[in-house]
mmCIF file of the C-alpha atoms, coordinates in Angstrom:
data_MODEL
# 
_entry.id   MODEL 
# 
loop_
_atom_site.group_PDB 
_atom_site.id 
_atom_site.type_symbol 
_atom_site.label_atom_id 
_atom_site.label_alt_id 
_atom_site.label_comp_id 
_atom_site.label_asym_id 
_atom_site.label_entity_id 
_atom_site.label_seq_id 
_atom_site.pdbx_PDB_ins_code 
_atom_site.Cartn_x 
_atom_site.Cartn_y 
_atom_site.Cartn_z 
_atom_site.occupancy 
_atom_site.B_iso_or_equiv 
_atom_site.pdbx_formal_charge 
_atom_site.auth_seq_id 
_atom_site.auth_comp_id 
_atom_site.auth_asym_id 
_atom_site.auth_atom_id 
_atom_site.pdbx_PDB_model_num 
ATOM 1   C CA . UNK A 1 1   ? -54.527 -48.921 2.315   1.00 0.00 ? 1   UNK A CA 1 
ATOM 2   C CA . UNK A 1 2   ? -55.750 -48.834 -1.457  1.00 0.00 ? 2   UNK A CA 1 
ATOM 3   C CA . UNK A 1 3   ? -58.865 -50.294 -1.414  1.00 0.00 ? 3   UNK A CA 1 
ATOM 4   C CA . UNK A 1 4   ? -59.233 -53.103 -4.798  1.00 0.00 ? 4   UNK A CA 1 
ATOM 5   C CA . UNK A 1 5   ? -60.859 -51.115 -7.508  1.00 0.00 ? 5   UNK A CA 1 
ATOM 6   C CA . UNK A 1 6   ? -64.664 -51.820 -7.837  1.00 0.00 ? 6   UNK A CA 1 
ATOM 7   C CA . UNK A 1 7   ? -65.675 -53.634 -11.212 1.00 0.00 ? 7   UNK A CA 1 
ATOM 8   C CA . UNK A 1 8   ? -68.225 -55.116 -12.156 1.00 0.00 ? 8   UNK A CA 1 
ATOM 9   C CA . UNK A 1 9   ? -67.360 -59.297 -12.722 1.00 0.00 ? 9   UNK A CA 1 
ATOM 10  C CA . UNK A 1 10  ? -70.667 -61.558 -13.775 1.00 0.00 ? 10  UNK A CA 1 
ATOM 11  C CA . UNK A 1 11  ? -70.644 -64.946 -12.519 1.00 0.00 ? 11  UNK A CA 1 
ATOM 12  C CA . UNK A 1 12  ? -69.943 -67.952 -14.452 1.00 0.00 ? 12  UNK A CA 1 
ATOM 13  C CA . UNK A 1 13  ? -72.003 -70.776 -15.593 1.00 0.00 ? 13  UNK A CA 1 
ATOM 14  C CA . UNK A 1 14  ? -69.867 -73.239 -13.737 1.00 0.00 ? 14  UNK A CA 1 
ATOM 15  C CA . UNK A 1 15  ? -70.300 -70.639 -10.256 1.00 0.00 ? 15  UNK A CA 1 
ATOM 16  C CA . UNK A 1 16  ? -73.760 -70.802 -10.676 1.00 0.00 ? 16  UNK A CA 1 
ATOM 17  C CA . UNK A 1 17  ? -74.266 -74.309 -11.112 1.00 0.00 ? 17  UNK A CA 1 
ATOM 18  C CA . UNK A 1 18  ? -71.901 -74.401 -8.259  1.00 0.00 ? 18  UNK A CA 1 
ATOM 19  C CA . UNK A 1 19  ? -74.362 -72.302 -5.939  1.00 0.00 ? 19  UNK A CA 1 
ATOM 20  C CA . UNK A 1 20  ? -77.693 -74.752 -7.514  1.00 0.00 ? 20  UNK A CA 1 
ATOM 21  C CA . UNK A 1 21  ? -75.620 -77.445 -5.958  1.00 0.00 ? 21  UNK A CA 1 
ATOM 22  C CA . UNK A 1 22  ? -74.576 -75.845 -2.977  1.00 0.00 ? 22  UNK A CA 1 
ATOM 23  C CA . UNK A 1 23  ? -78.298 -74.994 -2.143  1.00 0.00 ? 23  UNK A CA 1 
ATOM 24  C CA . UNK A 1 24  ? -79.866 -78.409 -3.602  1.00 0.00 ? 24  UNK A CA 1 
ATOM 25  C CA . UNK A 1 25  ? -77.492 -79.964 -1.143  1.00 0.00 ? 25  UNK A CA 1 
ATOM 26  C CA . UNK A 1 26  ? -78.384 -77.426 1.553   1.00 0.00 ? 26  UNK A CA 1 
ATOM 27  C CA . UNK A 1 27  ? -81.868 -78.648 1.264   1.00 0.00 ? 27  UNK A CA 1 
ATOM 28  C CA . UNK A 1 28  ? -81.354 -82.186 0.883   1.00 0.00 ? 28  UNK A CA 1 
ATOM 29  C CA . UNK A 1 29  ? -79.306 -81.998 4.738   1.00 0.00 ? 29  UNK A CA 1 
ATOM 30  C CA . UNK A 1 30  ? -82.210 -80.434 5.977   1.00 0.00 ? 30  UNK A CA 1 
ATOM 31  C CA . UNK A 1 31  ? -84.341 -83.294 4.453   1.00 0.00 ? 31  UNK A CA 1 
ATOM 32  C CA . UNK A 1 32  ? -82.122 -85.715 5.725   1.00 0.00 ? 32  UNK A CA 1 
ATOM 33  C CA . UNK A 1 33  ? -81.866 -84.039 9.654   1.00 0.00 ? 33  UNK A CA 1 
ATOM 34  C CA . UNK A 1 34  ? -85.774 -84.074 9.202   1.00 0.00 ? 34  UNK A CA 1 
ATOM 35  C CA . UNK A 1 35  ? -86.336 -87.926 7.932   1.00 0.00 ? 35  UNK A CA 1 
ATOM 36  C CA . UNK A 1 36  ? -84.139 -88.738 10.748  1.00 0.00 ? 36  UNK A CA 1 
ATOM 37  C CA . UNK A 1 37  ? -84.610 -86.696 13.247  1.00 0.00 ? 37  UNK A CA 1 
ATOM 38  C CA . UNK A 1 38  ? -87.748 -89.195 15.309  1.00 0.00 ? 38  UNK A CA 1 
ATOM 39  C CA . UNK A 1 39  ? -85.446 -92.139 15.046  1.00 0.00 ? 39  UNK A CA 1 
ATOM 40  C CA . UNK A 1 40  ? -82.409 -89.980 17.033  1.00 0.00 ? 40  UNK A CA 1 
ATOM 41  C CA . UNK A 1 41  ? -82.295 -91.280 21.107  1.00 0.00 ? 41  UNK A CA 1 
ATOM 42  C CA . UNK A 1 42  ? -82.505 -88.271 23.530  1.00 0.00 ? 42  UNK A CA 1 
ATOM 43  C CA . UNK A 1 43  ? -78.966 -88.245 23.822  1.00 0.00 ? 43  UNK A CA 1 
ATOM 44  C CA . UNK A 1 44  ? -76.504 -87.543 20.249  1.00 0.00 ? 44  UNK A CA 1 
ATOM 45  C CA . UNK A 1 45  ? -72.813 -86.953 19.641  1.00 0.00 ? 45  UNK A CA 1 
ATOM 46  C CA . UNK A 1 46  ? -71.472 -83.426 19.652  1.00 0.00 ? 46  UNK A CA 1 
ATOM 47  C CA . UNK A 1 47  ? -67.694 -83.878 20.310  1.00 0.00 ? 47  UNK A CA 1 
ATOM 48  C CA . UNK A 1 48  ? -65.230 -86.947 18.957  1.00 0.00 ? 48  UNK A CA 1 
ATOM 49  C CA . UNK A 1 49  ? -61.958 -86.948 19.969  1.00 0.00 ? 49  UNK A CA 1 
ATOM 50  C CA . UNK A 1 50  ? -59.110 -87.792 17.420  1.00 0.00 ? 50  UNK A CA 1 
ATOM 51  C CA . UNK A 1 51  ? -59.586 -91.545 17.640  1.00 0.00 ? 51  UNK A CA 1 
ATOM 52  C CA . UNK A 1 52  ? -63.490 -90.954 16.934  1.00 0.00 ? 52  UNK A CA 1 
ATOM 53  C CA . UNK A 1 53  ? -64.576 -91.353 20.298  1.00 0.00 ? 53  UNK A CA 1 
ATOM 54  C CA . UNK A 1 54  ? -67.310 -89.700 21.244  1.00 0.00 ? 54  UNK A CA 1 
ATOM 55  C CA . UNK A 1 55  ? -66.623 -87.522 24.417  1.00 0.00 ? 55  UNK A CA 1 
ATOM 56  C CA . UNK A 1 56  ? -69.754 -85.270 24.854  1.00 0.00 ? 56  UNK A CA 1 
ATOM 57  C CA . UNK A 1 57  ? -73.132 -85.625 24.074  1.00 0.00 ? 57  UNK A CA 1 
ATOM 58  C CA . UNK A 1 58  ? -76.240 -83.270 23.414  1.00 0.00 ? 58  UNK A CA 1 
ATOM 59  C CA . UNK A 1 59  ? -79.696 -83.539 23.248  1.00 0.00 ? 59  UNK A CA 1 
ATOM 60  C CA . UNK A 1 60  ? -81.198 -84.381 20.043  1.00 0.00 ? 60  UNK A CA 1 
ATOM 61  C CA . UNK A 1 61  ? -82.466 -80.967 19.111  1.00 0.00 ? 61  UNK A CA 1 
ATOM 62  C CA . UNK A 1 62  ? -78.818 -80.161 19.026  1.00 0.00 ? 62  UNK A CA 1 
ATOM 63  C CA . UNK A 1 63  ? -78.324 -81.509 15.581  1.00 0.00 ? 63  UNK A CA 1 
ATOM 64  C CA . UNK A 1 64  ? -80.498 -78.682 13.670  1.00 0.00 ? 64  UNK A CA 1 
ATOM 65  C CA . UNK A 1 65  ? -77.622 -76.327 14.754  1.00 0.00 ? 65  UNK A CA 1 
ATOM 66  C CA . UNK A 1 66  ? -75.455 -77.900 11.938  1.00 0.00 ? 66  UNK A CA 1 
ATOM 67  C CA . UNK A 1 67  ? -78.077 -77.051 9.361   1.00 0.00 ? 67  UNK A CA 1 
ATOM 68  C CA . UNK A 1 68  ? -78.770 -73.677 10.359  1.00 0.00 ? 68  UNK A CA 1 
ATOM 69  C CA . UNK A 1 69  ? -74.964 -72.570 10.838  1.00 0.00 ? 69  UNK A CA 1 
ATOM 70  C CA . UNK A 1 70  ? -74.393 -74.501 7.529   1.00 0.00 ? 70  UNK A CA 1 
ATOM 71  C CA . UNK A 1 71  ? -77.092 -72.065 5.632   1.00 0.00 ? 71  UNK A CA 1 
ATOM 72  C CA . UNK A 1 72  ? -75.546 -68.863 7.567   1.00 0.00 ? 72  UNK A CA 1 
ATOM 73  C CA . UNK A 1 73  ? -72.015 -70.119 6.021   1.00 0.00 ? 73  UNK A CA 1 
ATOM 74  C CA . UNK A 1 74  ? -74.171 -70.357 2.315   1.00 0.00 ? 74  UNK A CA 1 
ATOM 75  C CA . UNK A 1 75  ? -75.839 -67.035 2.209   1.00 0.00 ? 75  UNK A CA 1 
ATOM 76  C CA . UNK A 1 76  ? -72.465 -65.247 3.497   1.00 0.00 ? 76  UNK A CA 1 
ATOM 77  C CA . UNK A 1 77  ? -70.528 -67.099 1.050   1.00 0.00 ? 77  UNK A CA 1 
ATOM 78  C CA . UNK A 1 78  ? -73.018 -65.956 -1.859  1.00 0.00 ? 78  UNK A CA 1 
ATOM 79  C CA . UNK A 1 79  ? -73.067 -62.547 -0.805  1.00 0.00 ? 79  UNK A CA 1 
ATOM 80  C CA . UNK A 1 80  ? -69.388 -62.166 -1.102  1.00 0.00 ? 80  UNK A CA 1 
ATOM 81  C CA . UNK A 1 81  ? -69.440 -63.999 -4.744  1.00 0.00 ? 81  UNK A CA 1 
ATOM 82  C CA . UNK A 1 82  ? -70.863 -60.495 -5.557  1.00 0.00 ? 82  UNK A CA 1 
ATOM 83  C CA . UNK A 1 83  ? -68.912 -58.561 -4.268  1.00 0.00 ? 83  UNK A CA 1 
ATOM 84  C CA . UNK A 1 84  ? -65.421 -59.942 -4.918  1.00 0.00 ? 84  UNK A CA 1 
ATOM 85  C CA . UNK A 1 85  ? -63.408 -56.401 -4.416  1.00 0.00 ? 85  UNK A CA 1 
ATOM 86  C CA . UNK A 1 86  ? -64.048 -56.843 -0.325  1.00 0.00 ? 86  UNK A CA 1 
ATOM 87  C CA . UNK A 1 87  ? -62.095 -59.576 -0.458  1.00 0.00 ? 87  UNK A CA 1 
ATOM 88  C CA . UNK A 1 88  ? -58.500 -59.934 0.489   1.00 0.00 ? 88  UNK A CA 1 
ATOM 89  C CA . UNK A 1 89  ? -56.007 -61.536 -2.247  1.00 0.00 ? 89  UNK A CA 1 
ATOM 90  C CA . UNK A 1 90  ? -52.734 -62.602 -1.795  1.00 0.00 ? 90  UNK A CA 1 
ATOM 91  C CA . UNK A 1 91  ? -51.557 -60.122 -4.458  1.00 0.00 ? 91  UNK A CA 1 
ATOM 92  C CA . UNK A 1 92  ? -51.563 -56.246 -5.498  1.00 0.00 ? 92  UNK A CA 1 
ATOM 93  C CA . UNK A 1 93  ? -55.392 -56.396 -7.279  1.00 0.00 ? 93  UNK A CA 1 
ATOM 94  C CA . UNK A 1 94  ? -54.939 -53.475 -10.109 1.00 0.00 ? 94  UNK A CA 1 
ATOM 95  C CA . UNK A 1 95  ? -57.179 -52.370 -12.716 1.00 0.00 ? 95  UNK A CA 1 
ATOM 96  C CA . UNK A 1 96  ? -55.644 -54.404 -15.109 1.00 0.00 ? 96  UNK A CA 1 
ATOM 97  C CA . UNK A 1 97  ? -55.710 -57.938 -13.211 1.00 0.00 ? 97  UNK A CA 1 
ATOM 98  C CA . UNK A 1 98  ? -58.816 -56.922 -11.297 1.00 0.00 ? 98  UNK A CA 1 
ATOM 99  C CA . UNK A 1 99  ? -61.764 -59.614 -13.634 1.00 0.00 ? 99  UNK A CA 1 
ATOM 100 C CA . UNK A 1 100 ? -59.053 -62.439 -13.859 1.00 0.00 ? 100 UNK A CA 1 
ATOM 101 C CA . UNK A 1 101 ? -58.348 -61.942 -10.355 1.00 0.00 ? 101 UNK A CA 1 
ATOM 102 C CA . UNK A 1 102 ? -62.269 -61.602 -9.089  1.00 0.00 ? 102 UNK A CA 1 
ATOM 103 C CA . UNK A 1 103 ? -63.021 -64.188 -11.304 1.00 0.00 ? 103 UNK A CA 1 
ATOM 104 C CA . UNK A 1 104 ? -61.050 -66.641 -9.465  1.00 0.00 ? 104 UNK A CA 1 
ATOM 105 C CA . UNK A 1 105 ? -61.980 -65.145 -6.478  1.00 0.00 ? 105 UNK A CA 1 
ATOM 106 C CA . UNK A 1 106 ? -65.224 -66.053 -6.900  1.00 0.00 ? 106 UNK A CA 1 
ATOM 107 C CA . UNK A 1 107 ? -65.125 -69.653 -7.750  1.00 0.00 ? 107 UNK A CA 1 
ATOM 108 C CA . UNK A 1 108 ? -62.954 -69.915 -4.549  1.00 0.00 ? 108 UNK A CA 1 
ATOM 109 C CA . UNK A 1 109 ? -65.671 -68.519 -2.799  1.00 0.00 ? 109 UNK A CA 1 
ATOM 110 C CA . UNK A 1 110 ? -68.694 -71.083 -4.487  1.00 0.00 ? 110 UNK A CA 1 
ATOM 111 C CA . UNK A 1 111 ? -66.595 -73.966 -4.545  1.00 0.00 ? 111 UNK A CA 1 
ATOM 112 C CA . UNK A 1 112 ? -65.636 -73.032 -0.625  1.00 0.00 ? 112 UNK A CA 1 
ATOM 113 C CA . UNK A 1 113 ? -69.583 -72.934 -0.176  1.00 0.00 ? 113 UNK A CA 1 
ATOM 114 C CA . UNK A 1 114 ? -69.946 -75.875 -1.694  1.00 0.00 ? 114 UNK A CA 1 
ATOM 115 C CA . UNK A 1 115 ? -67.032 -77.750 0.782   1.00 0.00 ? 115 UNK A CA 1 
ATOM 116 C CA . UNK A 1 116 ? -68.533 -76.656 3.537   1.00 0.00 ? 116 UNK A CA 1 
ATOM 117 C CA . UNK A 1 117 ? -72.146 -77.908 2.933   1.00 0.00 ? 117 UNK A CA 1 
ATOM 118 C CA . UNK A 1 118 ? -69.991 -81.276 2.023   1.00 0.00 ? 118 UNK A CA 1 
ATOM 119 C CA . UNK A 1 119 ? -68.226 -81.111 5.390   1.00 0.00 ? 119 UNK A CA 1 
ATOM 120 C CA . UNK A 1 120 ? -71.198 -80.342 7.652   1.00 0.00 ? 120 UNK A CA 1 
ATOM 121 C CA . UNK A 1 121 ? -73.149 -83.104 6.008   1.00 0.00 ? 121 UNK A CA 1 
ATOM 122 C CA . UNK A 1 122 ? -70.799 -85.485 6.414   1.00 0.00 ? 122 UNK A CA 1 
ATOM 123 C CA . UNK A 1 123 ? -70.373 -84.473 9.842   1.00 0.00 ? 123 UNK A CA 1 
ATOM 124 C CA . UNK A 1 124 ? -74.392 -84.978 10.681  1.00 0.00 ? 124 UNK A CA 1 
ATOM 125 C CA . UNK A 1 125 ? -74.291 -88.193 8.850   1.00 0.00 ? 125 UNK A CA 1 
ATOM 126 C CA . UNK A 1 126 ? -71.800 -88.973 11.244  1.00 0.00 ? 126 UNK A CA 1 
ATOM 127 C CA . UNK A 1 127 ? -73.608 -88.092 14.169  1.00 0.00 ? 127 UNK A CA 1 
ATOM 128 C CA . UNK A 1 128 ? -76.947 -89.866 13.139  1.00 0.00 ? 128 UNK A CA 1 
ATOM 129 C CA . UNK A 1 129 ? -75.446 -92.830 12.283  1.00 0.00 ? 129 UNK A CA 1 
ATOM 130 C CA . UNK A 1 130 ? -73.575 -93.516 15.391  1.00 0.00 ? 130 UNK A CA 1 
ATOM 131 C CA . UNK A 1 131 ? -76.063 -91.806 17.256  1.00 0.00 ? 131 UNK A CA 1 
ATOM 132 C CA . UNK A 1 132 ? -78.550 -94.577 15.783  1.00 0.00 ? 132 UNK A CA 1 
ATOM 133 C CA . UNK A 1 133 ? -76.189 -97.369 16.519  1.00 0.00 ? 133 UNK A CA 1 
ATOM 134 C CA . UNK A 1 134 ? -75.602 -96.601 19.945  1.00 0.00 ? 134 UNK A CA 1 
ATOM 135 C CA . UNK A 1 135 ? -72.199 -96.611 18.951  1.00 0.00 ? 135 UNK A CA 1 
ATOM 136 C CA . UNK A 1 136 ? -68.745 -95.052 21.761  1.00 0.00 ? 136 UNK A CA 1 
ATOM 137 C CA . UNK A 1 137 ? -66.563 -94.946 18.612  1.00 0.00 ? 137 UNK A CA 1 
ATOM 138 C CA . UNK A 1 138 ? -67.279 -93.574 15.343  1.00 0.00 ? 138 UNK A CA 1 
ATOM 139 C CA . UNK A 1 139 ? -67.313 -96.000 12.309  1.00 0.00 ? 139 UNK A CA 1 
ATOM 140 C CA . UNK A 1 140 ? -66.358 -92.898 10.093  1.00 0.00 ? 140 UNK A CA 1 
ATOM 141 C CA . UNK A 1 141 ? -64.168 -90.595 11.096  1.00 0.00 ? 141 UNK A CA 1 
ATOM 142 C CA . UNK A 1 142 ? -62.304 -90.901 7.662   1.00 0.00 ? 142 UNK A CA 1 
ATOM 143 C CA . UNK A 1 143 ? -65.104 -89.117 6.255   1.00 0.00 ? 143 UNK A CA 1 
ATOM 144 C CA . UNK A 1 144 ? -65.075 -85.434 7.789   1.00 0.00 ? 144 UNK A CA 1 
ATOM 145 C CA . UNK A 1 145 ? -61.260 -86.196 7.686   1.00 0.00 ? 145 UNK A CA 1 
ATOM 146 C CA . UNK A 1 146 ? -61.006 -86.671 3.708   1.00 0.00 ? 146 UNK A CA 1 
ATOM 147 C CA . UNK A 1 147 ? -63.416 -83.642 3.205   1.00 0.00 ? 147 UNK A CA 1 
ATOM 148 C CA . UNK A 1 148 ? -61.283 -81.493 5.465   1.00 0.00 ? 148 UNK A CA 1 
ATOM 149 C CA . UNK A 1 149 ? -58.382 -82.275 3.364   1.00 0.00 ? 149 UNK A CA 1 
ATOM 150 C CA . UNK A 1 150 ? -60.179 -81.411 0.217   1.00 0.00 ? 150 UNK A CA 1 
ATOM 151 C CA . UNK A 1 151 ? -60.689 -78.135 1.704   1.00 0.00 ? 151 UNK A CA 1 
ATOM 152 C CA . UNK A 1 152 ? -57.134 -77.838 2.435   1.00 0.00 ? 152 UNK A CA 1 
ATOM 153 C CA . UNK A 1 153 ? -56.488 -78.575 -0.983  1.00 0.00 ? 153 UNK A CA 1 
ATOM 154 C CA . UNK A 1 154 ? -59.134 -76.396 -2.406  1.00 0.00 ? 154 UNK A CA 1 
ATOM 155 C CA . UNK A 1 155 ? -57.960 -73.518 -0.806  1.00 0.00 ? 155 UNK A CA 1 
ATOM 156 C CA . UNK A 1 156 ? -53.933 -73.838 -1.269  1.00 0.00 ? 156 UNK A CA 1 
ATOM 157 C CA . UNK A 1 157 ? -54.915 -74.753 -5.620  1.00 0.00 ? 157 UNK A CA 1 
ATOM 158 C CA . UNK A 1 158 ? -56.718 -71.464 -5.667  1.00 0.00 ? 158 UNK A CA 1 
ATOM 159 C CA . UNK A 1 159 ? -54.287 -69.301 -3.489  1.00 0.00 ? 159 UNK A CA 1 
ATOM 160 C CA . UNK A 1 160 ? -51.723 -70.526 -6.586  1.00 0.00 ? 160 UNK A CA 1 
ATOM 161 C CA . UNK A 1 161 ? -54.803 -69.928 -8.687  1.00 0.00 ? 161 UNK A CA 1 
ATOM 162 C CA . UNK A 1 162 ? -54.938 -66.330 -8.163  1.00 0.00 ? 162 UNK A CA 1 
ATOM 163 C CA . UNK A 1 163 ? -51.279 -65.702 -7.505  1.00 0.00 ? 163 UNK A CA 1 
ATOM 164 C CA . UNK A 1 164 ? -50.779 -66.223 -11.299 1.00 0.00 ? 164 UNK A CA 1 
ATOM 165 C CA . UNK A 1 165 ? -52.325 -62.649 -12.279 1.00 0.00 ? 165 UNK A CA 1 
ATOM 166 C CA . UNK A 1 166 ? -49.616 -60.995 -9.831  1.00 0.00 ? 166 UNK A CA 1 
ATOM 167 C CA . UNK A 1 167 ? -48.363 -58.443 -11.829 1.00 0.00 ? 167 UNK A CA 1 
ATOM 168 C CA . UNK A 1 168 ? -44.329 -58.200 -11.561 1.00 0.00 ? 168 UNK A CA 1 
# 
């Protein structure tokens, strides 16, 4: 199998702004967890079923896994944006269409990183909110569902955008 062409595609201003927003929100996620940590009970929600019922708990120190995982995702996505030729695309990438395909791919990855931070932020907010209220059923299961739906729509949207650069 032939590798994608390796060409330099600089980041657009939009892509740079999305990365700034992503890392700013990531910093705010750490700040939020830090500020809320002492007010958490010893056990916090670890898992919800589809009805929003809490089915498993964990110690409050487990809340840190969410920002840590989010940081790993953000760093990996930022790296992949710098090497768009390493990604798989839903079309054959050639010297002719590589630049626009890579631009779309980079933008898709940057916005994917933003969505992942939003998703993990919504999960953290839900866990902390439910833990502090000592509830057995979440009041906000729709929030995470809404962000996940947006993530799915995002992937489909960019799949269609990238396919527009297909050469016949």
